[in-house]
PDB file of C-alpha atoms in Angstrom:
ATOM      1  CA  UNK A   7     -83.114 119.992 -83.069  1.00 46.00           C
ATOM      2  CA  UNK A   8     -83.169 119.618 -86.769  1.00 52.00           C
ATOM      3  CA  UNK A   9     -86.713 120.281 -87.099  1.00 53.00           C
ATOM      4  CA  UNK A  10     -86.628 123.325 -84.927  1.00 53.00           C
ATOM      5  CA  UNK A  11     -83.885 125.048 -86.792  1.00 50.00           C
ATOM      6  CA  UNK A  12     -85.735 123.926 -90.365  1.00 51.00           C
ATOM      7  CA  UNK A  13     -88.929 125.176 -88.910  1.00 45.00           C
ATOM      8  CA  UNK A  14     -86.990 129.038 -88.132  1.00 53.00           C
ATOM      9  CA  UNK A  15     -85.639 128.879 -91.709  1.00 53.00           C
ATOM     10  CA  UNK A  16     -89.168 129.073 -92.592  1.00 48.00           C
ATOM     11  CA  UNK A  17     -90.313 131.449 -90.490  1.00 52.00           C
ATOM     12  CA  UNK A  18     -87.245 133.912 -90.942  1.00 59.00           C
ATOM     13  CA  UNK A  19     -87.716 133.179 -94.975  1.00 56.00           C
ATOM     14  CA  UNK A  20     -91.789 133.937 -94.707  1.00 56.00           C
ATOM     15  CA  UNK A  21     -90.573 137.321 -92.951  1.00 56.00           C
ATOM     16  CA  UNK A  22     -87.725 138.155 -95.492  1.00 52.00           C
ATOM     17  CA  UNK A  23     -90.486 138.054 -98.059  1.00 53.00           C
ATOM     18  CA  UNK A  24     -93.276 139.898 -96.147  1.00 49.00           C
ATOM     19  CA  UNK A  25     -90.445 142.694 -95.422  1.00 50.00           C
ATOM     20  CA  UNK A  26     -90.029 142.792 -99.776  1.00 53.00           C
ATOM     21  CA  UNK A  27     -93.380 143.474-100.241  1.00 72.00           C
ATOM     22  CA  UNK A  28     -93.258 146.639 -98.115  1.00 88.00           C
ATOM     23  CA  UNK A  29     -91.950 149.185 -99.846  1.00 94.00           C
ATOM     24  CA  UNK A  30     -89.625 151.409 -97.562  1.00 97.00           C
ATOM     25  CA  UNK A  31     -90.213 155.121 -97.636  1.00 98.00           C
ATOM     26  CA  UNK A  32     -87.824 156.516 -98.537  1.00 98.00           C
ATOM     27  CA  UNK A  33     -86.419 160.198 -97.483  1.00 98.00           C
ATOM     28  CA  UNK A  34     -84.162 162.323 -98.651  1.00 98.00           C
ATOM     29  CA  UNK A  35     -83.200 165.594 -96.192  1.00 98.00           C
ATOM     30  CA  UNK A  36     -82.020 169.017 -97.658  1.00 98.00           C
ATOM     31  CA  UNK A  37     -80.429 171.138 -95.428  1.00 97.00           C
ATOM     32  CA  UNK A  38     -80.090 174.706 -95.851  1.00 96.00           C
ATOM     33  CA  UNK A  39     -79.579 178.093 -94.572  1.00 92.00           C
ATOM     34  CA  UNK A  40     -82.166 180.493 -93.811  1.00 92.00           C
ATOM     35  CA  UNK A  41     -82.994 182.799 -96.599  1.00 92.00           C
ATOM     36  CA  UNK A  42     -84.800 185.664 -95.295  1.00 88.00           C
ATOM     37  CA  UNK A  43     -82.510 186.669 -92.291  1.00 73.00           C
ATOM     38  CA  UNK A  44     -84.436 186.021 -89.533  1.00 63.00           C
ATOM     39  CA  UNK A  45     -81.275 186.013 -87.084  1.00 55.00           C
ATOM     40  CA  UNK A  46     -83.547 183.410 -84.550  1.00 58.00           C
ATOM     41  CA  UNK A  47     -79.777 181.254 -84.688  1.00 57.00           C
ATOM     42  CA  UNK A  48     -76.831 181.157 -82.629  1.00 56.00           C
ATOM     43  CA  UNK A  49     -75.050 181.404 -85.186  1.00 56.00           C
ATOM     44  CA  UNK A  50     -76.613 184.004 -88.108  1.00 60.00           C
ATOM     45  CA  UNK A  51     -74.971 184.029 -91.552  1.00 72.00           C
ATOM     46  CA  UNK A  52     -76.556 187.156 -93.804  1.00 81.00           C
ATOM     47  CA  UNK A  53     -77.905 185.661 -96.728  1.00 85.00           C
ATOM     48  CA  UNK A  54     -77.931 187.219-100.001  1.00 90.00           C
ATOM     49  CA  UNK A  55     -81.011 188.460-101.681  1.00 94.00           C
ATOM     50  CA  UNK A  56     -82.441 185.535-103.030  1.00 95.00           C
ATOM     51  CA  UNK A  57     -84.642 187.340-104.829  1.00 96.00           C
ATOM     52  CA  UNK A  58     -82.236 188.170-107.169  1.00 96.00           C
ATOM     53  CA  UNK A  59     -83.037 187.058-110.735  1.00 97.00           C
ATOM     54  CA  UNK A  60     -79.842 185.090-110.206  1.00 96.00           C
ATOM     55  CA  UNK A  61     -80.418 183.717-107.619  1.00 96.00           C
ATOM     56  CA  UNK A  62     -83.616 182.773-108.832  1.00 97.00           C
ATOM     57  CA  UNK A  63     -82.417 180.885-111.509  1.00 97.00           C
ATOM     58  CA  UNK A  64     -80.052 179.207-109.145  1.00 97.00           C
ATOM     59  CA  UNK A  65     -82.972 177.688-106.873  1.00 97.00           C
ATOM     60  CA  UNK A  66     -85.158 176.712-110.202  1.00 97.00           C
ATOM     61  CA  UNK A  67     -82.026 174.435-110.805  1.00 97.00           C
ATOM     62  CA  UNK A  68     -82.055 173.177-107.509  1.00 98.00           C
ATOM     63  CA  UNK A  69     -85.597 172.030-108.172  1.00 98.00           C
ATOM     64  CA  UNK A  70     -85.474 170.572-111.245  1.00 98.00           C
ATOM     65  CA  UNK A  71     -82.415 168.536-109.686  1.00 97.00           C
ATOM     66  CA  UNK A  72     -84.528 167.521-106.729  1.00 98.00           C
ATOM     67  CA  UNK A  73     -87.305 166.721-108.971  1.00 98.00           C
ATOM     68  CA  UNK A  74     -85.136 163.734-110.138  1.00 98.00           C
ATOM     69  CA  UNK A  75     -85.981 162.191-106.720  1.00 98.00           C
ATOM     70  CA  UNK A  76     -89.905 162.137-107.820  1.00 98.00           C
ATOM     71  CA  UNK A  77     -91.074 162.939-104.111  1.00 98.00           C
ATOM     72  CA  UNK A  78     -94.714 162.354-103.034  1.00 98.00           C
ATOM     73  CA  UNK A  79     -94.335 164.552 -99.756  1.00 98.00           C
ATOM     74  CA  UNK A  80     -92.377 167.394 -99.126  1.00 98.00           C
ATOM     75  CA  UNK A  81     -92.153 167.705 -94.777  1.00 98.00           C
ATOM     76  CA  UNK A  82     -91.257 172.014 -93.743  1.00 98.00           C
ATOM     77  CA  UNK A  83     -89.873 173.664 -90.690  1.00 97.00           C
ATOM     78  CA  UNK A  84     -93.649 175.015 -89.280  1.00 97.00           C
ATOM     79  CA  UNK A  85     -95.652 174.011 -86.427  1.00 97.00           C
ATOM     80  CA  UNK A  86     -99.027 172.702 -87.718  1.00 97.00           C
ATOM     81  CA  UNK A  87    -101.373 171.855 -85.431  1.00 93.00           C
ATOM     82  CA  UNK A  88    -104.436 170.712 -87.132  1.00 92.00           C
ATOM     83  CA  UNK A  89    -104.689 166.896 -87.576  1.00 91.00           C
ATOM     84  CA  UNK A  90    -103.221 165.286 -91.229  1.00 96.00           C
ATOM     85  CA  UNK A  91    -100.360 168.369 -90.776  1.00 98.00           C
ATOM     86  CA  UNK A  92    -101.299 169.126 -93.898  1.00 98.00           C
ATOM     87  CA  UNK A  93     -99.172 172.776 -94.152  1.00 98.00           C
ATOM     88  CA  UNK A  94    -102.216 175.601 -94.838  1.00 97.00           C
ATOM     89  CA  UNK A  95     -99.543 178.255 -96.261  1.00 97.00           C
ATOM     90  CA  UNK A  96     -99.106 175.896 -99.020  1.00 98.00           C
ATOM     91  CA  UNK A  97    -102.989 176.331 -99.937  1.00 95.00           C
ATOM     92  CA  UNK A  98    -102.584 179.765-100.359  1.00 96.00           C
ATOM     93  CA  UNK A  99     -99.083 179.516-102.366  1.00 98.00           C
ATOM     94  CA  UNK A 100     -98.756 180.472-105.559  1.00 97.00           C
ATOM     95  CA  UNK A 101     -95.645 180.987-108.129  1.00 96.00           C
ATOM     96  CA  UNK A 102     -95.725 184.532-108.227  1.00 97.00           C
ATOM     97  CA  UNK A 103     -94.636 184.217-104.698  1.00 98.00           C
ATOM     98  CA  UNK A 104     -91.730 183.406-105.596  1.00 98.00           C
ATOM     99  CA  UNK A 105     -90.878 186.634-106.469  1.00 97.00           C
ATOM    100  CA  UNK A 106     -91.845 188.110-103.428  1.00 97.00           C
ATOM    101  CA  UNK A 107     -90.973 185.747-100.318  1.00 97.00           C
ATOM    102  CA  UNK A 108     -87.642 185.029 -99.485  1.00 96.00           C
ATOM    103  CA  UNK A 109     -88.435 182.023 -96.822  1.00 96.00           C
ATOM    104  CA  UNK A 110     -86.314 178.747 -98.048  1.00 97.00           C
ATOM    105  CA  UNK A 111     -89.612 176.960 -97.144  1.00 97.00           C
ATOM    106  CA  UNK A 112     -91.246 178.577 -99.935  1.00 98.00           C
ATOM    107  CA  UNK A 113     -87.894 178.809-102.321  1.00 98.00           C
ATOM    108  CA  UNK A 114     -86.721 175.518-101.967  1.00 98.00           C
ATOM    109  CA  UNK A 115     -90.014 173.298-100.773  1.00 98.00           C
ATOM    110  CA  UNK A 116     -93.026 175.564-101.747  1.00 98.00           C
ATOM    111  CA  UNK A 117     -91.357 175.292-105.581  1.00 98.00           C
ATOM    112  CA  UNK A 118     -90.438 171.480-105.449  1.00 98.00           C
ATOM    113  CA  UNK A 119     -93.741 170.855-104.836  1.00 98.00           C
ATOM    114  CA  UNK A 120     -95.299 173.041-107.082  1.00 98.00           C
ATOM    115  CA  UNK A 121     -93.359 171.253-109.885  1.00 98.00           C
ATOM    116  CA  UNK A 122     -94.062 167.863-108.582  1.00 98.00           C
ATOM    117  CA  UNK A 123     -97.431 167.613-107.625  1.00 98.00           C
ATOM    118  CA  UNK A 124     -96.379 166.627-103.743  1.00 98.00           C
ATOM    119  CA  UNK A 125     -97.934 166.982-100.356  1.00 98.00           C
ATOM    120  CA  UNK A 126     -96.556 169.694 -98.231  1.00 98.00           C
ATOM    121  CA  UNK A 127     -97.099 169.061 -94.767  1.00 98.00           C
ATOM    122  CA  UNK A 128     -95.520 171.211 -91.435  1.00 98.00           C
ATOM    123  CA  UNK A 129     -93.815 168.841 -88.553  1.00 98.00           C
ATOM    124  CA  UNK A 130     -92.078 171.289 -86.714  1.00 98.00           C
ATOM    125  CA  UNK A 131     -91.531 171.148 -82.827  1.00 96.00           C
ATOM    126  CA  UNK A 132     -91.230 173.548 -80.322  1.00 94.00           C
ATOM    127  CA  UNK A 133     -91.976 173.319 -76.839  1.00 93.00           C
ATOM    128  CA  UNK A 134     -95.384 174.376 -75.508  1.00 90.00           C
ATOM    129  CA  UNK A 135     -95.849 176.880 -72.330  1.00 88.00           C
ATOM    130  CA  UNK A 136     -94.565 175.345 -69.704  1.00 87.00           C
ATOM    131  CA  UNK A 137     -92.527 172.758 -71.108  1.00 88.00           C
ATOM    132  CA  UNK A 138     -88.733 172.537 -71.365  1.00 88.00           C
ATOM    133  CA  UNK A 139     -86.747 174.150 -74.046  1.00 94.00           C
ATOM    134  CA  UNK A 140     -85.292 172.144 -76.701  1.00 96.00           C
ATOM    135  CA  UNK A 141     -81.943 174.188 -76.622  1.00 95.00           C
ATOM    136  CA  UNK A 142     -81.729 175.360 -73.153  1.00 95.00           C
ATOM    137  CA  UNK A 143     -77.960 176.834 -74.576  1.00 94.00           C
ATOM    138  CA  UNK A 144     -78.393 179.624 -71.824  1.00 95.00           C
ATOM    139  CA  UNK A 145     -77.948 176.909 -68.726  1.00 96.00           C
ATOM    140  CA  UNK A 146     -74.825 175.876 -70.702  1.00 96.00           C
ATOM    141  CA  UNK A 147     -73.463 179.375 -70.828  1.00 95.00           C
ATOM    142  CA  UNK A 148     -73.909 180.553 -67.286  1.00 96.00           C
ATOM    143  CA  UNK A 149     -72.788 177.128 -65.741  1.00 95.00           C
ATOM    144  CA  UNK A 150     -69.331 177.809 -68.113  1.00 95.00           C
ATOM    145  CA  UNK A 151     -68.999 181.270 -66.615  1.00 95.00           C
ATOM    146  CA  UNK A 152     -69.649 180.324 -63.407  1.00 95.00           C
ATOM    147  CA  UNK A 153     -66.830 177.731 -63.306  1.00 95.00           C
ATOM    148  CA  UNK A 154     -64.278 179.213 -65.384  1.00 94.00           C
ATOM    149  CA  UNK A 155     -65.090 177.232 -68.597  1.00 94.00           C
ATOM    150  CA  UNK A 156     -65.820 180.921 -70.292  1.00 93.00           C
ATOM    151  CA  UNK A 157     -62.653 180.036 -72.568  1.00 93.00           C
ATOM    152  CA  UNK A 158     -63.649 176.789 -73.570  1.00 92.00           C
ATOM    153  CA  UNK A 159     -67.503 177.735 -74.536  1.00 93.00           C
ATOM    154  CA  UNK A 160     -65.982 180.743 -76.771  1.00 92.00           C
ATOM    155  CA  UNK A 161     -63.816 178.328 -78.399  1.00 90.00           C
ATOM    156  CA  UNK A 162     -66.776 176.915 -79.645  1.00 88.00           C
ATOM    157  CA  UNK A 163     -68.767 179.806 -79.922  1.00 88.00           C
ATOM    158  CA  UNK A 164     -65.499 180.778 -82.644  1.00 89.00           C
ATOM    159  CA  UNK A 165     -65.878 177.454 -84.478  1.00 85.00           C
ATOM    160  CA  UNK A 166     -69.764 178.226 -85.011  1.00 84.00           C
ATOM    161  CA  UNK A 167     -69.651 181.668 -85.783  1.00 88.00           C
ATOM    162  CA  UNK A 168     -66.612 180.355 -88.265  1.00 89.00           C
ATOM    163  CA  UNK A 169     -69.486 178.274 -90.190  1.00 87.00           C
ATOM    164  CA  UNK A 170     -71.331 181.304 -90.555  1.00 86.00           C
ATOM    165  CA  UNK A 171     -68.678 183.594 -91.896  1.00 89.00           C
ATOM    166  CA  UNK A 172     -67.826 180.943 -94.480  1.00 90.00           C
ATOM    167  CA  UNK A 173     -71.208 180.747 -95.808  1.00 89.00           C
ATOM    168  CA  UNK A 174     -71.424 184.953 -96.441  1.00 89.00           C
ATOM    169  CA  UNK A 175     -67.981 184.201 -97.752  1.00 91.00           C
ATOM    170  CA  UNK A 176     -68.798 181.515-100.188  1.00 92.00           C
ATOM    171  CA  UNK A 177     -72.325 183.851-101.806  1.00 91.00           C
ATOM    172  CA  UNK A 178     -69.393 185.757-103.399  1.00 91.00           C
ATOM    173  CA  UNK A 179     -68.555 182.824-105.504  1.00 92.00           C
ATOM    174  CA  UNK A 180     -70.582 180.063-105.491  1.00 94.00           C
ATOM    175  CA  UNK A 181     -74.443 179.043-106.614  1.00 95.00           C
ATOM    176  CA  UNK A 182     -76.772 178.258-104.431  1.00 95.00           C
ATOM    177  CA  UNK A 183     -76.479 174.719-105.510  1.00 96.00           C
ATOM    178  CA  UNK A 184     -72.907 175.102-104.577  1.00 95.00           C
ATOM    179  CA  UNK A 185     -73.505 176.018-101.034  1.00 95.00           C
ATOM    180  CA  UNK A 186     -76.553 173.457-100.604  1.00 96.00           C
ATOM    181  CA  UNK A 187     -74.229 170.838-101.975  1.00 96.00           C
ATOM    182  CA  UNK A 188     -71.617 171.604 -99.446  1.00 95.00           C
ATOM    183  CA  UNK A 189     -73.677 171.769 -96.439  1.00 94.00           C
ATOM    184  CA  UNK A 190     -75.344 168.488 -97.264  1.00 97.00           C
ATOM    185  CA  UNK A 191     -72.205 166.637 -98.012  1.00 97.00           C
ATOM    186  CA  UNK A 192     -72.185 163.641 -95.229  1.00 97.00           C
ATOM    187  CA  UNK A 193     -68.736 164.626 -94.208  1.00 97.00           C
ATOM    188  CA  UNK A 194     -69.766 168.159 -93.328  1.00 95.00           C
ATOM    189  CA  UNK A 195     -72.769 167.209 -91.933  1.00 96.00           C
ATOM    190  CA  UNK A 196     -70.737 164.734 -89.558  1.00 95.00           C
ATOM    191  CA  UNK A 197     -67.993 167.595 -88.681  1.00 93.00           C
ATOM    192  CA  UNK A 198     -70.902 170.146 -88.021  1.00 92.00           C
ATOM    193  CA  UNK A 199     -72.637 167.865 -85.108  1.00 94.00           C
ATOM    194  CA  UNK A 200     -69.287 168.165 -83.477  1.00 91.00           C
ATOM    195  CA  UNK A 201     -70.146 171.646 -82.363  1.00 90.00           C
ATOM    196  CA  UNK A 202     -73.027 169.841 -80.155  1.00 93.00           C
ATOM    197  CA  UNK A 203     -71.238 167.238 -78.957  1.00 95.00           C
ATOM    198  CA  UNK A 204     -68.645 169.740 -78.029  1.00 92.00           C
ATOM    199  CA  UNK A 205     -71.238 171.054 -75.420  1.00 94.00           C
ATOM    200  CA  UNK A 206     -70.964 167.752 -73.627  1.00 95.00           C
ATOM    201  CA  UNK A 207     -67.681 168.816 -71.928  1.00 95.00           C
ATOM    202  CA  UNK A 208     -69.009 171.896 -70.368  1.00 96.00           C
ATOM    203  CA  UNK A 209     -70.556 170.073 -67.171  1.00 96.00           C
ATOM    204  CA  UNK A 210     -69.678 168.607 -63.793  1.00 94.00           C
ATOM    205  CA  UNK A 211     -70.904 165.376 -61.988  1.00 94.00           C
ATOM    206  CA  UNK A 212     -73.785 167.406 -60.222  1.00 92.00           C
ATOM    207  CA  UNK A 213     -74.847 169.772 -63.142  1.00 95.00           C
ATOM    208  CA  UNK A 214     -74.538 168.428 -66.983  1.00 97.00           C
ATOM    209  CA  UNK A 215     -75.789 171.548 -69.338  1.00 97.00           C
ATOM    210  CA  UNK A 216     -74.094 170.556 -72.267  1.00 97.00           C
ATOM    211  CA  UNK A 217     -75.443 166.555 -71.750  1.00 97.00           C
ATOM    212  CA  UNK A 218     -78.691 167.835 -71.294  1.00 97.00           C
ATOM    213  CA  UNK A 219     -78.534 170.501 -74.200  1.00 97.00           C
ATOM    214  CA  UNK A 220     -77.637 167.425 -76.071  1.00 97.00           C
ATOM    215  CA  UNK A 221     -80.104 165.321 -75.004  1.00 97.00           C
ATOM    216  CA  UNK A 222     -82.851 168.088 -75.534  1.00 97.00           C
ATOM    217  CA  UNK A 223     -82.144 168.542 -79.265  1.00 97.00           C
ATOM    218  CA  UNK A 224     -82.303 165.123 -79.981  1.00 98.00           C
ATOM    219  CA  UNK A 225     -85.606 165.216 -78.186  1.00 97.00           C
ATOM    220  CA  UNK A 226     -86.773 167.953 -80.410  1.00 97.00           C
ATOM    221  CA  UNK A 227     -85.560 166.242 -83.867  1.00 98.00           C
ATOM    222  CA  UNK A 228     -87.158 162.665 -82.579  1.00 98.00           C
ATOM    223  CA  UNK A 229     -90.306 164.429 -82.373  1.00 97.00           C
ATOM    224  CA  UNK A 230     -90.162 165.652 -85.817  1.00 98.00           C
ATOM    225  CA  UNK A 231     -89.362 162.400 -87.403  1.00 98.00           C
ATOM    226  CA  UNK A 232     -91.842 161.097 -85.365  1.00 98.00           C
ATOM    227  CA  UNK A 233     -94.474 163.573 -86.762  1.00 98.00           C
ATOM    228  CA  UNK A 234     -93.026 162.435 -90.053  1.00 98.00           C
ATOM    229  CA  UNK A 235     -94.165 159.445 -89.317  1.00 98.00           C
ATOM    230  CA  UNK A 236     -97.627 159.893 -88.762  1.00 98.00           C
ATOM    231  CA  UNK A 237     -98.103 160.666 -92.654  1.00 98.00           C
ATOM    232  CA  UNK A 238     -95.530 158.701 -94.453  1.00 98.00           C
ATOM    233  CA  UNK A 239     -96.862 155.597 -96.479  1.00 97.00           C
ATOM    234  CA  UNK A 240     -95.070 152.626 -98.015  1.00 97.00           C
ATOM    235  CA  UNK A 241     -93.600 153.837-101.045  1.00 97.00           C
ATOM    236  CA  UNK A 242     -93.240 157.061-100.351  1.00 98.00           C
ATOM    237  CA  UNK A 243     -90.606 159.694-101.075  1.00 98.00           C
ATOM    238  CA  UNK A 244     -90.399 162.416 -98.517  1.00 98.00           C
ATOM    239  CA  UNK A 245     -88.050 165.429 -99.163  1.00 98.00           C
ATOM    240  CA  UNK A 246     -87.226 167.763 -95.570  1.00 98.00           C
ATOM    241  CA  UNK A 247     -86.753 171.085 -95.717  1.00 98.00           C
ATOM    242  CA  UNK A 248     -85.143 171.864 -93.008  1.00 97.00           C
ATOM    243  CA  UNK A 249     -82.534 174.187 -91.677  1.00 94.00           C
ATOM    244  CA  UNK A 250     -78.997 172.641 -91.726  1.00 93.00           C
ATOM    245  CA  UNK A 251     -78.569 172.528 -87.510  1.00 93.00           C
ATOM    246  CA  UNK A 252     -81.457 169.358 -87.774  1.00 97.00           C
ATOM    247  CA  UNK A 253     -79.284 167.979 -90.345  1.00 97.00           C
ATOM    248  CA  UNK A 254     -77.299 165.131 -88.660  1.00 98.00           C
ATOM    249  CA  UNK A 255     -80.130 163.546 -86.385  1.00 98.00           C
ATOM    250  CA  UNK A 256     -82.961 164.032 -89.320  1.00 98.00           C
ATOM    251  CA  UNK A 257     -80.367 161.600 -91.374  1.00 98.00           C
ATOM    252  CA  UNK A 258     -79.793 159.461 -88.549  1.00 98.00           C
ATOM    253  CA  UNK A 259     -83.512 158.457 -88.183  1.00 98.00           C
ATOM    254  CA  UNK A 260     -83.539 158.499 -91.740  1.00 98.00           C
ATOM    255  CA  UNK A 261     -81.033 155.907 -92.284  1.00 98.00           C
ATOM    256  CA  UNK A 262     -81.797 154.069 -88.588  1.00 98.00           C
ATOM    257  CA  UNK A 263     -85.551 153.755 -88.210  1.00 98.00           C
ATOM    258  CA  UNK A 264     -87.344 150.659 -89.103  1.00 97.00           C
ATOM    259  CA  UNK A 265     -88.712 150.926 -92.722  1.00 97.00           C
ATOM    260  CA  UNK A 266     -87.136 153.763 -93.554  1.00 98.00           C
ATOM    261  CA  UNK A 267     -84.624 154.356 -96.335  1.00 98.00           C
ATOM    262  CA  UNK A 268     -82.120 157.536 -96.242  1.00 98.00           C
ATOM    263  CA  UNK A 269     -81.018 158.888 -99.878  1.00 98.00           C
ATOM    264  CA  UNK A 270     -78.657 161.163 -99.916  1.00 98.00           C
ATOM    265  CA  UNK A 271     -79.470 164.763-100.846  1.00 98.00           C
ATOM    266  CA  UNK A 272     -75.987 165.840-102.173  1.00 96.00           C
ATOM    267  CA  UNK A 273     -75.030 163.732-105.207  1.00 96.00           C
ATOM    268  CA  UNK A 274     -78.568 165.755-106.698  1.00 97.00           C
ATOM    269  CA  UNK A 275     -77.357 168.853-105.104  1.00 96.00           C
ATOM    270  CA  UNK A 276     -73.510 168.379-106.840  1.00 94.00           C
ATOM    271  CA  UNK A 277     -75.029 168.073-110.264  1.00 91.00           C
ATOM    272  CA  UNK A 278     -76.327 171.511-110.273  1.00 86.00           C
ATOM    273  CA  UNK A 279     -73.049 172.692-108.642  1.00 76.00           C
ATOM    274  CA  UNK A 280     -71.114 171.615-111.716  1.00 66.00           C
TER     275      UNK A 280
END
């Protein structure tokens, strides 16, 4: 018995130090609001022109503070489907259109990478014709009105669109750092996902809308990560841009997946906020 358990000791030590000498990649996710009002949401805050020359200062303080994090890949919201997901509207980027395009994928990741030398790469995923939707939130709605659950799905209809109207209350006041800071703060992020799990409720024993809603946007965020996956290296540091609804399951996987490291997005975030 002796020898057996001296003989694991080994084994488990020899795999302790194989696991040190691979370097975890580590990933940091920024969440943020859409910038050039595409109103595609539920919930659709109006963002102020960040075009502004502001504004613009704002977000080249946000990158410099980001910049801290010395990423080697920067991952964007955009379906890419050619093999490497290497993102092609990066090619054709260039600083002056910053000036121009209001899209946080070029404002907040475009410019990161421009000032760090990093990969930009598209892992976006949306459902193909003829598959199911990711956020089927219209089989959640009708199945509420149909069984008197109306009151209970505005509820949380209010609590979303609540979100929103803070965040067009808050550009009166605060930098965009500000905002970012707030909407990546792990406490937020944590109250925010109760909005989806709040769906989970609207559902009998036959027909579960709000479990499958649920279980469809993790689906959707999984497949990201996993797209994520298919490019990170050993060593690397990956910075998602992403908007803030793929915020809490992009950290879970982050902080949960084998060989993966989360860092946390907001203590950069907060020093530009000061």
């Amino acid at each position: 018995m002796g020898w057996i358990v001296a003989v694991g000791a080994l084994l488990a030590a020899g795999g302790a130090q194989a696991e040190t000498r691979i370097a975890p990649v580590e990933v940091m996710v920024v969440g943020t609001y859409h910038f050039d009002n595409p109103g595609l949401d539920i919930y659709n805050a109006k963002a102020d022109d960040v075009l502004k020359s502001a504004r613009q200062a704002e977000l080249s303080r946000v990158s410099a503070a980001l910049a801290e994090f010395r990423p080697t890949k920067i991952m964007v919201e955009r379906i890419v489907k050619s093999p490497g997901l290497s993102d092609p509207k990066y090619a054709t980027f260039t600083s002056a259109d910053l000036a121009t395009n209001r899209d946080e994928r070029v404002q907040i990741a475009y410019r990161l990478a421009n000032r760090t030398g990093a990969a930009v790469f598209g892992i976006d995923e949306q459902p193909d014709e003829g598959e199911p939707d990711y956020f089927p939130f219209d089989a959640v709605a009708g199945w509420a009105n149909d069984n008197g659950k109306k009151q209970q799905l505005d509820a949380m209809m209010a609590g979303g669109a609540a979100i929103a109207s803070k965040l067009e209350q808050d550009q009166k006041t605060m930098s965009i750092g500000a905002m970012l800071a707030e909407r990546n703060d792990p406490a937020v992020v944590e109250r925010d996902q109760q909005l989806y799990y709040g769906a989970l409720a609207l559902g009998g024993i036959d027909q579960q809308p709000g479990a499958v809603l649920n279980a469809m946007w993790y689906m959707r965020n999984a497949k990201i990560f996993a797209k994520l996956q298919t490019v990170a290296q050993p060593g690397d540091r990956i910075v998602i841009v992403y908007g803030s609804g793929h915020n809490y399951w992009l950290r879970h996987f982050a902080r949960t997946v084998p060989g993966y490291q989360l860092v946390e997005s907001s203590p950069y975030l907060r020093r530009v906020a000061r």
